[in-house]
Every structure is written in structure tokens, then in C-alpha cells.
PDB file of C-alpha atoms and ligand atoms in Angstrom:
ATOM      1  CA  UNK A 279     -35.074  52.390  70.052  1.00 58.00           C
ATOM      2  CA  UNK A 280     -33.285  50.258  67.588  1.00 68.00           C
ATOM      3  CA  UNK A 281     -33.178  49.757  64.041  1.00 92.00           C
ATOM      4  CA  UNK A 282     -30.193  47.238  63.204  1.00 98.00           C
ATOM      5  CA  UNK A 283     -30.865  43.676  63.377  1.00 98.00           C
ATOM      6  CA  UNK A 284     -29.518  42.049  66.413  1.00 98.00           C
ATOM      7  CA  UNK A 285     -27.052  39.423  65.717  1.00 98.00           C
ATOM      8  CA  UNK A 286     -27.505  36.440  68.245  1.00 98.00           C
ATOM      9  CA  UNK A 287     -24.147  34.786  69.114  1.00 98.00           C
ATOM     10  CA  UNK A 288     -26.127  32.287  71.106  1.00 98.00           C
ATOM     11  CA  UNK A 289     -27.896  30.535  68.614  1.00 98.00           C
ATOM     12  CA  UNK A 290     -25.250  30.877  65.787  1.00 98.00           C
ATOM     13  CA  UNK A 291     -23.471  28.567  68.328  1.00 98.00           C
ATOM     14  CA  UNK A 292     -25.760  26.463  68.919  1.00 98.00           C
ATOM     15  CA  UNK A 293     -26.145  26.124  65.113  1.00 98.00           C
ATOM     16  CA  UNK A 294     -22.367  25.675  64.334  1.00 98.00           C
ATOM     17  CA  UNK A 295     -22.185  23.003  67.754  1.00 98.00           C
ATOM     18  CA  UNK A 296     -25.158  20.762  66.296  1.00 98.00           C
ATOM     19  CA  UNK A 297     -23.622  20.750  62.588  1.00 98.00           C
ATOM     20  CA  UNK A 298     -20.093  19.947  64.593  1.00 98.00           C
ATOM     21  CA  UNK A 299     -21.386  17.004  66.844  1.00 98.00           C
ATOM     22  CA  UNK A 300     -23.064  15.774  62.967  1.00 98.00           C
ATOM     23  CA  UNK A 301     -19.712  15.765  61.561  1.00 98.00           C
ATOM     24  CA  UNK A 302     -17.662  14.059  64.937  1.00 98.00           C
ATOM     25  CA  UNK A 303     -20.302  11.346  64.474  1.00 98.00           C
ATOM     26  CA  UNK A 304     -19.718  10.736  60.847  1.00 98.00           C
ATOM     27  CA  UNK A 305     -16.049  10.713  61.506  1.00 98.00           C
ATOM     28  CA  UNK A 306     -16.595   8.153  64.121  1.00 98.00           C
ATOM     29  CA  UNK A 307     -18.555   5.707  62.031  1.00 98.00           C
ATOM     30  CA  UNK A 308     -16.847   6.414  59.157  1.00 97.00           C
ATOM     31  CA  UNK A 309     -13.228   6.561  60.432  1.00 97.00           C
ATOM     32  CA  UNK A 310     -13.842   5.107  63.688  1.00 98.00           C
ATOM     33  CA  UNK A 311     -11.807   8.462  65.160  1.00 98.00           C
ATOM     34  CA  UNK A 312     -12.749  10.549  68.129  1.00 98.00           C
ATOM     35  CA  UNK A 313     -11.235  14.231  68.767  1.00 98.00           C
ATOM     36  CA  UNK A 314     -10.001  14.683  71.544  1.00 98.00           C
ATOM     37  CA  UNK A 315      -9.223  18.041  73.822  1.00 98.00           C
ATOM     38  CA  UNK A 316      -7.142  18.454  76.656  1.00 98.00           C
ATOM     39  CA  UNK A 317      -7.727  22.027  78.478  1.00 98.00           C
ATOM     40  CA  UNK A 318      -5.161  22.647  81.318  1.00 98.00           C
ATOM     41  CA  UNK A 319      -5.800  25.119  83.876  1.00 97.00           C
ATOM     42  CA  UNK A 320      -3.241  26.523  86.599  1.00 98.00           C
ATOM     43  CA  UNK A 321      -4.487  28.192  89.189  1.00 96.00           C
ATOM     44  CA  UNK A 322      -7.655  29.465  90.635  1.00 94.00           C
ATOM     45  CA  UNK A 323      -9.022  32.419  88.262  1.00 93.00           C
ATOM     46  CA  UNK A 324     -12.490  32.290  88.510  1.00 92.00           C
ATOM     47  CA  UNK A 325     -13.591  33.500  85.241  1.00 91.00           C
ATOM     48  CA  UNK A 326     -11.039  30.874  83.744  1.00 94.00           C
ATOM     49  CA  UNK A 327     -12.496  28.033  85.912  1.00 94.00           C
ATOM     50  CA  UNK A 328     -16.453  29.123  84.931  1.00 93.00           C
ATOM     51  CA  UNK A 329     -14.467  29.004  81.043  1.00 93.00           C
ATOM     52  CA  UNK A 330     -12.890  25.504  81.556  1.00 94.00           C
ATOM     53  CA  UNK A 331     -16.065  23.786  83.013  1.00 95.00           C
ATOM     54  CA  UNK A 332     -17.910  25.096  79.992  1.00 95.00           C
ATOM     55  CA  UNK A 333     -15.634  23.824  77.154  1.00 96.00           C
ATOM     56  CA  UNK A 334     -15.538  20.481  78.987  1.00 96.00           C
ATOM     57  CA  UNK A 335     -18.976  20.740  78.747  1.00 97.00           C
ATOM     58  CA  UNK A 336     -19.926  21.728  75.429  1.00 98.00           C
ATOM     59  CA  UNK A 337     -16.795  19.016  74.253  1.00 98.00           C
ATOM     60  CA  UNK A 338     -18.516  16.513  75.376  1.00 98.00           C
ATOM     61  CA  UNK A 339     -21.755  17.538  74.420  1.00 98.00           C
ATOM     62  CA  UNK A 340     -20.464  17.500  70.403  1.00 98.00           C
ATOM     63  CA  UNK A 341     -19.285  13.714  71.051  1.00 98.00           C
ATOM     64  CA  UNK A 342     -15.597  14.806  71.864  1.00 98.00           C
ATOM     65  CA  UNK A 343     -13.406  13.110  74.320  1.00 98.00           C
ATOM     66  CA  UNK A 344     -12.628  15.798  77.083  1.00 98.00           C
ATOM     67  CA  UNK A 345      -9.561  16.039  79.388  1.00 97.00           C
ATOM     68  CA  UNK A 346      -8.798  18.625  81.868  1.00 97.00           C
ATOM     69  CA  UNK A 347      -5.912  19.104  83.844  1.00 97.00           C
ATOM     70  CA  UNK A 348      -6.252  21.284  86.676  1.00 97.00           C
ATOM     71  CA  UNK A 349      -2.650  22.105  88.560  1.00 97.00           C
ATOM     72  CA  UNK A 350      -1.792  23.895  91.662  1.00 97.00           C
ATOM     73  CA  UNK A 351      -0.743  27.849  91.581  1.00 97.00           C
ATOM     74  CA  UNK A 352       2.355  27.302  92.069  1.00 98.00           C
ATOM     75  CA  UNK A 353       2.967  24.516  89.663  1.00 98.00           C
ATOM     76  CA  UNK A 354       6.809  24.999  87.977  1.00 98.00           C
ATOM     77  CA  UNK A 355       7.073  25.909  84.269  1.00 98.00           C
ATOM     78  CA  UNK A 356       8.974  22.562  84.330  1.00 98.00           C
ATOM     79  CA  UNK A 357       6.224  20.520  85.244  1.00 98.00           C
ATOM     80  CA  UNK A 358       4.072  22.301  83.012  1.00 98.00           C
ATOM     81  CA  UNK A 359       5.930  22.262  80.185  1.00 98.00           C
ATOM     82  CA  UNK A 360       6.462  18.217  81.039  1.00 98.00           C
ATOM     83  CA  UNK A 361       2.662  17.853  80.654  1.00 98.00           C
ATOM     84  CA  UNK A 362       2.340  19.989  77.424  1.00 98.00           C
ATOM     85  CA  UNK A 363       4.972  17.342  75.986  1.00 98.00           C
ATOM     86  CA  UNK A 364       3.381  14.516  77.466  1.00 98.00           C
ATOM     87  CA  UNK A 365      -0.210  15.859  75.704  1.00 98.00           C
ATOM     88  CA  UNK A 366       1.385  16.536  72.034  1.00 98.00           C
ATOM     89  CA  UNK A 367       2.800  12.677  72.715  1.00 98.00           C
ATOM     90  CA  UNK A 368      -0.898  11.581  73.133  1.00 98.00           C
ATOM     91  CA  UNK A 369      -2.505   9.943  70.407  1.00 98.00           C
ATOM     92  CA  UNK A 370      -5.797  10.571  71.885  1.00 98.00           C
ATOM     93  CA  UNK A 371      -5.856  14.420  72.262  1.00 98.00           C
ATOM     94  CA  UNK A 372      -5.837  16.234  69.299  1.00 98.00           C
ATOM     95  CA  UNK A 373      -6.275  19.179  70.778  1.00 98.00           C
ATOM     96  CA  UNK A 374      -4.318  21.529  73.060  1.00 98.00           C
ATOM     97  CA  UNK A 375      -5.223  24.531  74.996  1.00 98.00           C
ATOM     98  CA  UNK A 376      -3.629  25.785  77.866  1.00 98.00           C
ATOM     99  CA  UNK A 377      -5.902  28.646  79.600  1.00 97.00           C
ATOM    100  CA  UNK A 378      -4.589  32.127  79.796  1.00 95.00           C
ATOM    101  CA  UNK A 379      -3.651  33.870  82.073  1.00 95.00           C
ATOM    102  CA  UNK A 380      -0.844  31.859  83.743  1.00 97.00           C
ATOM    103  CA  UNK A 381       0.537  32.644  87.191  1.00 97.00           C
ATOM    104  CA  UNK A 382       3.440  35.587  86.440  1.00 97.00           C
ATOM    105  CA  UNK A 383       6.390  33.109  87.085  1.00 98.00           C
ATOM    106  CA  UNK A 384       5.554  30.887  84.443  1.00 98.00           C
ATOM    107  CA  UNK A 385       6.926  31.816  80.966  1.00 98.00           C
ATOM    108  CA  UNK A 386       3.137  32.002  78.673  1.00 97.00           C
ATOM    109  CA  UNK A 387       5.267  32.306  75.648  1.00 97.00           C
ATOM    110  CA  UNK A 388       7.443  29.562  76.101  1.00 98.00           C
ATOM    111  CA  UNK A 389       4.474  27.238  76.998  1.00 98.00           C
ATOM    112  CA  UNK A 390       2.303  28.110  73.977  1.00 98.00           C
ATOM    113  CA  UNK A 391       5.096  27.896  71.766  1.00 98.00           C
ATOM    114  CA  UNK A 392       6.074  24.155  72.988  1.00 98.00           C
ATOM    115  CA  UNK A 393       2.515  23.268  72.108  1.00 98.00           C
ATOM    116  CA  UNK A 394       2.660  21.094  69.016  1.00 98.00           C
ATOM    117  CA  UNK A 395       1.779  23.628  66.116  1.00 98.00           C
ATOM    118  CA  UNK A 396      -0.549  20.535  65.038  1.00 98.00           C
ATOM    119  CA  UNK A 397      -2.363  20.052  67.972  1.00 98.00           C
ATOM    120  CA  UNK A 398      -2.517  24.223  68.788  1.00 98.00           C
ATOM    121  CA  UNK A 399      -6.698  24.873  68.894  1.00 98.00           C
ATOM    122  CA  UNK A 400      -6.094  28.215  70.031  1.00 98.00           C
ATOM    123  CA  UNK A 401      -4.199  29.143  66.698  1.00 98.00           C
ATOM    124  CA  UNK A 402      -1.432  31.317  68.961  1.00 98.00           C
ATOM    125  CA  UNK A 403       1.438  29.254  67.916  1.00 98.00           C
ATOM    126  CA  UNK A 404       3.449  31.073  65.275  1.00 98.00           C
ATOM    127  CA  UNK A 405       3.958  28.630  62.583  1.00 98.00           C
ATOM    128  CA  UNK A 406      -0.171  28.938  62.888  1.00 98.00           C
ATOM    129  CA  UNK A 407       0.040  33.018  62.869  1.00 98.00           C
ATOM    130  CA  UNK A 408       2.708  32.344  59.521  1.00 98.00           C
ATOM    131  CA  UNK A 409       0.477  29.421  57.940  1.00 98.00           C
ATOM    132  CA  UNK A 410      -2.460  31.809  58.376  1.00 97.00           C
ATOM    133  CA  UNK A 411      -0.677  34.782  56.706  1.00 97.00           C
ATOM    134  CA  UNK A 412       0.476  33.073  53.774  1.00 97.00           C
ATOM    135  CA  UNK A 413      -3.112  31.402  53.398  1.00 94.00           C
ATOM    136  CA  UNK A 414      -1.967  27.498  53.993  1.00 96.00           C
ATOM    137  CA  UNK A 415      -4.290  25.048  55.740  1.00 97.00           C
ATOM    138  CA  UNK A 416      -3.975  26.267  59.460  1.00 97.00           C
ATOM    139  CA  UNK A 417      -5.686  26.725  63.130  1.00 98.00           C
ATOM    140  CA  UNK A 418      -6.751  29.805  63.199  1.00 98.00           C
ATOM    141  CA  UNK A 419      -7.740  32.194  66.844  1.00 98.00           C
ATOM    142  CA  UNK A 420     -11.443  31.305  67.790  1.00 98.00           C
ATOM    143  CA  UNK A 421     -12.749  34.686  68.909  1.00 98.00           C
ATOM    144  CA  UNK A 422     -11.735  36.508  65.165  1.00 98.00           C
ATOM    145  CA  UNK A 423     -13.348  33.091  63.315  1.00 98.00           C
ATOM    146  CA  UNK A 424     -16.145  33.802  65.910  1.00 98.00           C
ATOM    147  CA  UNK A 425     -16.098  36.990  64.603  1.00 98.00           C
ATOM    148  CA  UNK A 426     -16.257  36.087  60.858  1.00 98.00           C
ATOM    149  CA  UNK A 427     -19.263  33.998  60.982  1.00 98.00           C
ATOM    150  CA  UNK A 428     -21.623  36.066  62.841  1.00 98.00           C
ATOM    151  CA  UNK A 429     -20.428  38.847  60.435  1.00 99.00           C
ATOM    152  CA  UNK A 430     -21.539  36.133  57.697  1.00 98.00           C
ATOM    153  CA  UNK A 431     -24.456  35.293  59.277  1.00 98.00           C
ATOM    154  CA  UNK A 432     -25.894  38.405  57.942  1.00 98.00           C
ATOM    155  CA  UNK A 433     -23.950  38.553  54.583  1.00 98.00           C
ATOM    156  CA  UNK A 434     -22.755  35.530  53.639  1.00 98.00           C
ATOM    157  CA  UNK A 435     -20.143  36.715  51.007  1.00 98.00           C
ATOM    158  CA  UNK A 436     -18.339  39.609  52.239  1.00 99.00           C
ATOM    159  CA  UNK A 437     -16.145  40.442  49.457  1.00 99.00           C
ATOM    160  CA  UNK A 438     -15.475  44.056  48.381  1.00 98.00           C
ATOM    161  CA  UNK A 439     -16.282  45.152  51.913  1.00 98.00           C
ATOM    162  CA  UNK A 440     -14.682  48.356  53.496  1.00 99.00           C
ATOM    163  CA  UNK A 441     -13.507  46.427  56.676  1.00 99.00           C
ATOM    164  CA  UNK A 442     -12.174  48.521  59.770  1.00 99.00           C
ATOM    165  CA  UNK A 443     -10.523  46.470  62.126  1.00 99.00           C
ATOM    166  CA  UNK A 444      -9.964  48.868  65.738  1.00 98.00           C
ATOM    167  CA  UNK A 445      -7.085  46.405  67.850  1.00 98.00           C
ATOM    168  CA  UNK A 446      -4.242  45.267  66.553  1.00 98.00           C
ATOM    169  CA  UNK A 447      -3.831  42.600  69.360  1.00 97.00           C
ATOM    170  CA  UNK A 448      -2.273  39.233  68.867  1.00 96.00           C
ATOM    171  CA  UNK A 449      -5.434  37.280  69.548  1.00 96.00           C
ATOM    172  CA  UNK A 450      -8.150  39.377  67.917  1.00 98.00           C
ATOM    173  CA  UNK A 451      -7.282  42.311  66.201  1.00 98.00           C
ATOM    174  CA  UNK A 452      -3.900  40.694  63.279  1.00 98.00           C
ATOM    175  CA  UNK A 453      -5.653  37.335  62.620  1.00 98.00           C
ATOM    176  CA  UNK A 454      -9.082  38.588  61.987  1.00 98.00           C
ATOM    177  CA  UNK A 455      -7.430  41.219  59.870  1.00 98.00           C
ATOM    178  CA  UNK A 456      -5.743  38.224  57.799  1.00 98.00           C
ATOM    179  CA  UNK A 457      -9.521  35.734  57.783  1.00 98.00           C
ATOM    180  CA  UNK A 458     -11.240  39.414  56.470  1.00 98.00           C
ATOM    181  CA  UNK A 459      -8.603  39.794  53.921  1.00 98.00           C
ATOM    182  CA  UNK A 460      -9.107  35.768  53.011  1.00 97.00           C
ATOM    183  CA  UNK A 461     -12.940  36.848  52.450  1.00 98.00           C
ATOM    184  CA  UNK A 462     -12.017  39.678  49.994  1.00 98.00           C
ATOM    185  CA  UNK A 463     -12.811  42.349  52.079  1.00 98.00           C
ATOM    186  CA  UNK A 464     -10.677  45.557  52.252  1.00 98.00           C
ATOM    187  CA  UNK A 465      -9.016  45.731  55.411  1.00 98.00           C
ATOM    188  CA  UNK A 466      -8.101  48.277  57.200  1.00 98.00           C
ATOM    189  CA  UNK A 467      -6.330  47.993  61.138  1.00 98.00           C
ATOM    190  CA  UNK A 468      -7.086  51.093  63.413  1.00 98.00           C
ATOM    191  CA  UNK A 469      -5.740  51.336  66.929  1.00 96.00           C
ATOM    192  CA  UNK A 470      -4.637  53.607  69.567  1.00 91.00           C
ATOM    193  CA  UNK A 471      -2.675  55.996  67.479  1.00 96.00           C
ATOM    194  CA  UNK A 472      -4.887  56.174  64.472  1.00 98.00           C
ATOM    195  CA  UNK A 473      -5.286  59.537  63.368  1.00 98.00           C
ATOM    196  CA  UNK A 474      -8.845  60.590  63.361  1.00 98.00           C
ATOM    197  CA  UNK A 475      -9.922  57.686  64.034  1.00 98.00           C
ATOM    198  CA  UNK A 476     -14.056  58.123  63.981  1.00 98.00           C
ATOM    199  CA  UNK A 477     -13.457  59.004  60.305  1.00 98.00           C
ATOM    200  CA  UNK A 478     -12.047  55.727  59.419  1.00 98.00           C
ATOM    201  CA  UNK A 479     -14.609  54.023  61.039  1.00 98.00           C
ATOM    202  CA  UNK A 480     -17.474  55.963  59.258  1.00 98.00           C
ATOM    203  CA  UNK A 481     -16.184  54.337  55.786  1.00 98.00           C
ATOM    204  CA  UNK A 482     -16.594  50.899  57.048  1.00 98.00           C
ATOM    205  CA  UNK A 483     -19.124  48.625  55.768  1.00 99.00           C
ATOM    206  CA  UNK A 484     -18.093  46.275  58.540  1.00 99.00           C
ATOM    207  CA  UNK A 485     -17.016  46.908  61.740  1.00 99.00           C
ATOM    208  CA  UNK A 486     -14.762  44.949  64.254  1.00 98.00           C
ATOM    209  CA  UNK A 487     -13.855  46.443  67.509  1.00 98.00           C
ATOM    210  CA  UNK A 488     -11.440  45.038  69.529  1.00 98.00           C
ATOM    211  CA  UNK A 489      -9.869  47.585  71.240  1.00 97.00           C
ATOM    212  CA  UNK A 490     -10.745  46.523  74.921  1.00 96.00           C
ATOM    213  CA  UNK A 491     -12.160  50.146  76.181  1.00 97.00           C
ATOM    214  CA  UNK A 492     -15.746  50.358  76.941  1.00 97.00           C
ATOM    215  CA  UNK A 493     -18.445  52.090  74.817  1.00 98.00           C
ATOM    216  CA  UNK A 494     -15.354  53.502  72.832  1.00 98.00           C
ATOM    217  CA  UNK A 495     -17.074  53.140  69.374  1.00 98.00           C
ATOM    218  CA  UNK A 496     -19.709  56.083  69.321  1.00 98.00           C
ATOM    219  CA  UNK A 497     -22.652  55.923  67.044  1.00 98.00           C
ATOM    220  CA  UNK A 498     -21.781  59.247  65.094  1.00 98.00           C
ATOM    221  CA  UNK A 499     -19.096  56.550  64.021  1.00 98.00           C
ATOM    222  CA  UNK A 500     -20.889  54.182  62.248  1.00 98.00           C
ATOM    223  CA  UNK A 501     -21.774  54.078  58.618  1.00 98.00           C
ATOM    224  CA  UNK A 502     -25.803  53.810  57.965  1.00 98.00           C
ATOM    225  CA  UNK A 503     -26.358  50.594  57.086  1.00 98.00           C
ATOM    226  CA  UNK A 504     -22.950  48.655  58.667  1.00 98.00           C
ATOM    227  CA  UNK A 505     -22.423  45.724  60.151  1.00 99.00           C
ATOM    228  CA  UNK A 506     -21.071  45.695  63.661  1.00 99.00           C
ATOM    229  CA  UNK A 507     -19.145  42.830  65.003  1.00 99.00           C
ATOM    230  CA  UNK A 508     -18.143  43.781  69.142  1.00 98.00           C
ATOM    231  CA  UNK A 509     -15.187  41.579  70.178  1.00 98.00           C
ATOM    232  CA  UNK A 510     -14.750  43.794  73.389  1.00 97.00           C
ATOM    233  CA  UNK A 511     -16.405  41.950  77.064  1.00 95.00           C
ATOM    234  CA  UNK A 512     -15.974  45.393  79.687  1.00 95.00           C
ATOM    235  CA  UNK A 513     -17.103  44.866  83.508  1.00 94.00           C
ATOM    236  CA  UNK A 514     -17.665  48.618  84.444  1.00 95.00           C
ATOM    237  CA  UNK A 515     -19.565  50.028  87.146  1.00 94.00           C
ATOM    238  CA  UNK A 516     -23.406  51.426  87.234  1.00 92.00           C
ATOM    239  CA  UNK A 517     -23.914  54.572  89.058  1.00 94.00           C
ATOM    240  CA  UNK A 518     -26.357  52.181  91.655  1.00 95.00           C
ATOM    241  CA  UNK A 519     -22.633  50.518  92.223  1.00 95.00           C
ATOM    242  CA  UNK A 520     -23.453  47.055  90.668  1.00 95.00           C
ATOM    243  CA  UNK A 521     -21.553  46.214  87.539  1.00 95.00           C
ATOM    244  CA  UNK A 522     -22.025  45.327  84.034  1.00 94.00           C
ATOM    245  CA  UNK A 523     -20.908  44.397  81.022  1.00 96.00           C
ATOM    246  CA  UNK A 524     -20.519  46.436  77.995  1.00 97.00           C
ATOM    247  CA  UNK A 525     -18.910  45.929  74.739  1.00 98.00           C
ATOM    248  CA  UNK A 526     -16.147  48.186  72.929  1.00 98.00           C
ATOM    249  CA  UNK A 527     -19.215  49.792  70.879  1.00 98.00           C
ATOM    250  CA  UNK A 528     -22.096  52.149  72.369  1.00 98.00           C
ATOM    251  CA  UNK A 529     -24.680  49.574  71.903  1.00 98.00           C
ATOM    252  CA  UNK A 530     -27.704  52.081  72.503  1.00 97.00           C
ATOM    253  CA  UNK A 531     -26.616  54.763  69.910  1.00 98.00           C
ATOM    254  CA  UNK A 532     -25.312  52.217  67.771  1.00 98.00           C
ATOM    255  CA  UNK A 533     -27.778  50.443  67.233  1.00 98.00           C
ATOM    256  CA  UNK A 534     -29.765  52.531  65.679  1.00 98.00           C
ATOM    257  CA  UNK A 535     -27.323  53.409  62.980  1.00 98.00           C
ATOM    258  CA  UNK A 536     -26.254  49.969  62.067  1.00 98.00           C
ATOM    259  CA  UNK A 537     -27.678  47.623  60.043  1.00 98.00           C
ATOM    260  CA  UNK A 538     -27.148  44.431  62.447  1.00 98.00           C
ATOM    261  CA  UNK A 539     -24.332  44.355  65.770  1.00 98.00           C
ATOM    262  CA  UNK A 540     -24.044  41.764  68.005  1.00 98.00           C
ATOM    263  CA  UNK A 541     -24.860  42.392  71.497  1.00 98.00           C
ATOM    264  CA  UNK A 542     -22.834  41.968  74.810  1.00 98.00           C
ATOM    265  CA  UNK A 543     -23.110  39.691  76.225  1.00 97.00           C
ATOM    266  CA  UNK A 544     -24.391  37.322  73.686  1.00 98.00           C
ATOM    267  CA  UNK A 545     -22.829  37.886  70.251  1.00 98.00           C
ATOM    268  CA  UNK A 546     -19.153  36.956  69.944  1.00 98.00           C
ATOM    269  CA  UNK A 547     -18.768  35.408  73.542  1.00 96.00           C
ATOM    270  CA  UNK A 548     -20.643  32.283  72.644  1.00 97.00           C
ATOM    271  CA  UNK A 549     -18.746  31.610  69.778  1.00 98.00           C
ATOM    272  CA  UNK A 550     -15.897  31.094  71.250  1.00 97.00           C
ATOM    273  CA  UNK A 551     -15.578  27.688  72.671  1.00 97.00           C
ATOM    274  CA  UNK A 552     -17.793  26.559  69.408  1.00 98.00           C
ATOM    275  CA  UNK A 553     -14.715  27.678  67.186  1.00 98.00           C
ATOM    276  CA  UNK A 554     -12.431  25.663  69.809  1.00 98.00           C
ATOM    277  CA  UNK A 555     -14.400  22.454  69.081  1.00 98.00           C
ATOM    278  CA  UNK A 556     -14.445  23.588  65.445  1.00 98.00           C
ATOM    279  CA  UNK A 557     -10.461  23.562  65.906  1.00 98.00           C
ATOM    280  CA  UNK A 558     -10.718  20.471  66.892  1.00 98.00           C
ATOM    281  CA  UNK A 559     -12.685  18.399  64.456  1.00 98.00           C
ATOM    282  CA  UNK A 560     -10.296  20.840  61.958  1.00 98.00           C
ATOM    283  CA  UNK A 561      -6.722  19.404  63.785  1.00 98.00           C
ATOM    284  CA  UNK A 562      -8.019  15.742  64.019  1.00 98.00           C
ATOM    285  CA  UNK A 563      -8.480  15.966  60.160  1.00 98.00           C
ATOM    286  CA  UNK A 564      -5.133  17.328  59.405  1.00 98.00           C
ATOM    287  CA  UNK A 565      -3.561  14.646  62.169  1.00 98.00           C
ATOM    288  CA  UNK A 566      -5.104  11.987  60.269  1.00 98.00           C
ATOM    289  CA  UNK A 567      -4.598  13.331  56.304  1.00 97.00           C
ATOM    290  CA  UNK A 568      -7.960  13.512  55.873  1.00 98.00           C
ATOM    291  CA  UNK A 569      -9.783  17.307  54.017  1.00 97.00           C
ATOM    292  CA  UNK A 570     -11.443  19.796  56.078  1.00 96.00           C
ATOM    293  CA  UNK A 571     -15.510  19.331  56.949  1.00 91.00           C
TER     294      UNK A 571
HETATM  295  N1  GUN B 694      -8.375  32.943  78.319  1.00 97.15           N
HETATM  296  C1  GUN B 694      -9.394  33.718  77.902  1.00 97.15           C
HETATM  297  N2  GUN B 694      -9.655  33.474  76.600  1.00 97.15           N
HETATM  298  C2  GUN B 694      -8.778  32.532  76.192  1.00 97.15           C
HETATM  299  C3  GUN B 694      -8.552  31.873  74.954  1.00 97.15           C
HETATM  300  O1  GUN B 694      -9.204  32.093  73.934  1.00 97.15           O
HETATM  301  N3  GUN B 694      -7.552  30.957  74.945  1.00 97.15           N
HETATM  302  C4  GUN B 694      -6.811  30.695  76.038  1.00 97.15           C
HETATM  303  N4  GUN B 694      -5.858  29.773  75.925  1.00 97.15           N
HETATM  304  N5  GUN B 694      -6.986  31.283  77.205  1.00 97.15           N
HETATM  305  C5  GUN B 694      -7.967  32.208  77.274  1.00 97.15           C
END
């Protein structure tokens, strides 16, 4: 049984990749400019390598130009950190984004932090977290702008909101906190030491769990009415033994409670690489002086 209204990440995608590849053709004829994204991958991860085919992909499929480095395991951080210099040198790649995890004896830090701020799609550099914060023109994480537009998919102006953020993670939880406060919402970060924590989620008129535990957000939880944006992707086992993937929010019982959540898989996942190609187009612009799509 369900009540809420079932946000679909996959076609909000789809929506926000067609309106992207409109604008990288305009650029071209207009400006006679191509993005460009390099993705480097180290390693052999296999949820990372499914990721990296996909972006190269979907990058090309928008009318990007799409590079992909793919180094050995046991690469050095010297070599890597050679190539990361070598990209923010190239005039063609606009774009920079070095796939996470690294093998343990590279330094992650040190390599996203020699990634031209400029050229950073993934928004983790921290004169990106600081431009963010104090509201200047800036690359922002894709999963929370993911996030956003589903949320304003449903309710396009979101100002006034009750928001309750539960993560207070690097990548999802502080920057969508920041893009919620930028649409007037009132924000509010829970996390693993909140104090009664199912009470601060009942006065939220919109949801975003992040918290990376499965089914943690109960449907007692949720406001009538509230929107429900899951962030969290859990691989956990079926009595039967097989796996499968659940969110951070007890889709069955919250769904009838809510007024529209994006499922798992399919809500916020798909957004994901659309925001990196929406990074993109958005560093290209600022490379080349020229206003936001
Ligand atoms: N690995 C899984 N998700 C991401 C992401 O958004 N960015 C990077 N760089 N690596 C990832």
C-alpha cells in the first residue's frame, strides 16, 4: 500500500541530461567550446569501474568530450598527483574527477585538494566547500544538488520549509545543509548523537537522510504529508540469502505517510552523474567568463 507520490530519479535525469546536451550544443555553435571531463580511476573496484563506464557514457551522450584514465593499483601518489597537474594544465578538460575510493597508500586528501578548485566537478575541494558557504558562484557535491532537485521536482519553491537533514558527512549531509539553506528552507542537521532523534524528524516538512544505515528512518517518523529525499544506497541481505538494496528510510511504512520519497534504487542514484555533467557545463562557463545556463 502506498499513498506518497513516488519520485522517479530516472527520468528527472533524463530530463536534466536532454536540457544539458541543449545547452553544450548552443555553447558549441555559439562559442564554438566543448566541455570536457577527465574521470581517473585507480584500481579495480568494481562498483567504481560499472560508475566510470557510465559517466563516460552519459558524457558523451550530452555532446561532452570524455577522457578516462585508468591506472594500475599500485600506481604512486607521485604519479598520480603528476597526472592531476598535467589535467588542470589541459585546456581541453574542464572537468576533474578522480573516483573514490583510492588504494589506502595513496593520500585522497592530498589528491583532491591538488585538483584545480576551477576544474573540481565533484565540489570536494575546500575553496568550493568555503565558496559554497558564503553563497559565491561555486561547484557544488552532485549527490546533495541531486538531492535538491528531485525535492523540487515536487515543490518547486521550497522556502519556509522545516528541513531535517540526518548525516552530517562531508559529501552529503554539510553541503546539502548549505543548498537547503540557499532555498530558504529551515535547516536543521541530525546525526548519530541527536537526542531524540524521531522527534526531530516528525517536524520536518522535508526530509533528507543520509546517514548510511539501512531502513533507519521509521515511518512513525515522518510528518503526514512530507517530502522524503533517501540519499542512503544499503546492500543487505534477504532471509533467502540474496541481497538487496535498501535506502536509509523504511520505504514500505514510509511510504504511506509521506507525501512523495524517492525510491532505492532509482531516486537520487541517477542523479548523480547528471549533476557531474551539470558541473561541467557550470566550470566550462566560469573557465571561460561566461554566466551560468
Ligand atoms: N565514488 C562514489 N561516489 C563518488 C563521487 O561522487 N565522487 C567521487 N570522486 N568518487 C565517488
Amino acid at each position: 500500500m502506498s499513498s506518497a507520490r513516488i519520485i522517479d530519479g530516472k527520468a528527472v535525469a533524463a530530463d536534466l541530461r536532454a536540457e544539458l546536451a541543449k545547452k553544450v550544443a548552443d555553447l558549441k555553435s555559439q562559442h564554438g567550446i566543448q566541455p570536457g571531463l577527465a574521470v581517473v580511476l585507480v584500481g579495480e573496484d568494481p562498483a567504481s569501474k560499472v560508475y566510470v563506464r557510465n559517466k563516460g557514457k552519459q558524457t558523451v551522450e550530452v555532446g561532452m568530450h570524455s577522457v578516462e584514465h585508468k591506472l594500475d593499483e599500485n600506481t604512486s601518489e607521485a604519479d598520480l598527483l603528476a597526472l592531476v597537474q598535467q589535467l588542470n594544465n589541459d585546456p581541453a578538460i574542464n572537468g576533474i574527477l578522480v573516483q573514490l575510493p583510492l588504494p589506502k597508500h595513496i593520500n585522497s586528501e592530498l589528491i583532491l585538494n591538488t585538483i584545480d578548485p576551477d576544474k573540481d566537478v565533484d565540489g570536494f575541494h575546500p575553496t568550493n566547500v568555503g565558496r559554497l558557504a558564503i553563497g559565491e558562484r561555486s561547484l557544488v557535491p552532485c549527490t546533495p544538488t541531486g538531492s535538491i532537485i528531485l525535492a523540487k521536482s515536487v515543490q518547486p519553491d521550497l522556502t519556509g520549509l522545516d528541513a531535517v537533514v540526518i548525516g552530517r558527512s562531508n559529501i552529503v549531509g554539510k553541503p546539502v545543509a548549505q543548498l537547503l539553506l540557499r532555498e530558504n528552507c529551515t535547516v536543521t542537521i541530525a546525526h548519530s548523537r541527536t537526542r531524540n532523534i524521531q522527534s526531530v524528524v516528525k517536524r520536518a516538512d522535508l526530509i533528507i537522510a543520509a546517514v548510511g544505515i539501512p531502513e533507519f528512518v521509521r515511518g512513525d517518523w515522518i510528518k503526514p504529508g512530507a517530502i522524503v529525499i533517501d540519499v542512503g544506497i544499503n546492500r543487505i541481505e534477504k532471509p533467502d540469502g540474496k541481497t538487496r538494496l535498501v535506502g536509509d528510510v523504511n520505504f514500505d511504512e514510509a511510504s504511506i505517510v509521506a507525501g512523495s520519497i524517492t525510491p532505492v534504487p532509482g531516486g537520487v542514484g541517477p542523479m548523480t552523474i547528471a549533476c557531474l555533467l551539470k558541473n561541467t557545463l557550470e566550470a566550462t562557463l566560469m573557465q571561460k567568463g561566461l554566466p551560468s545556463a
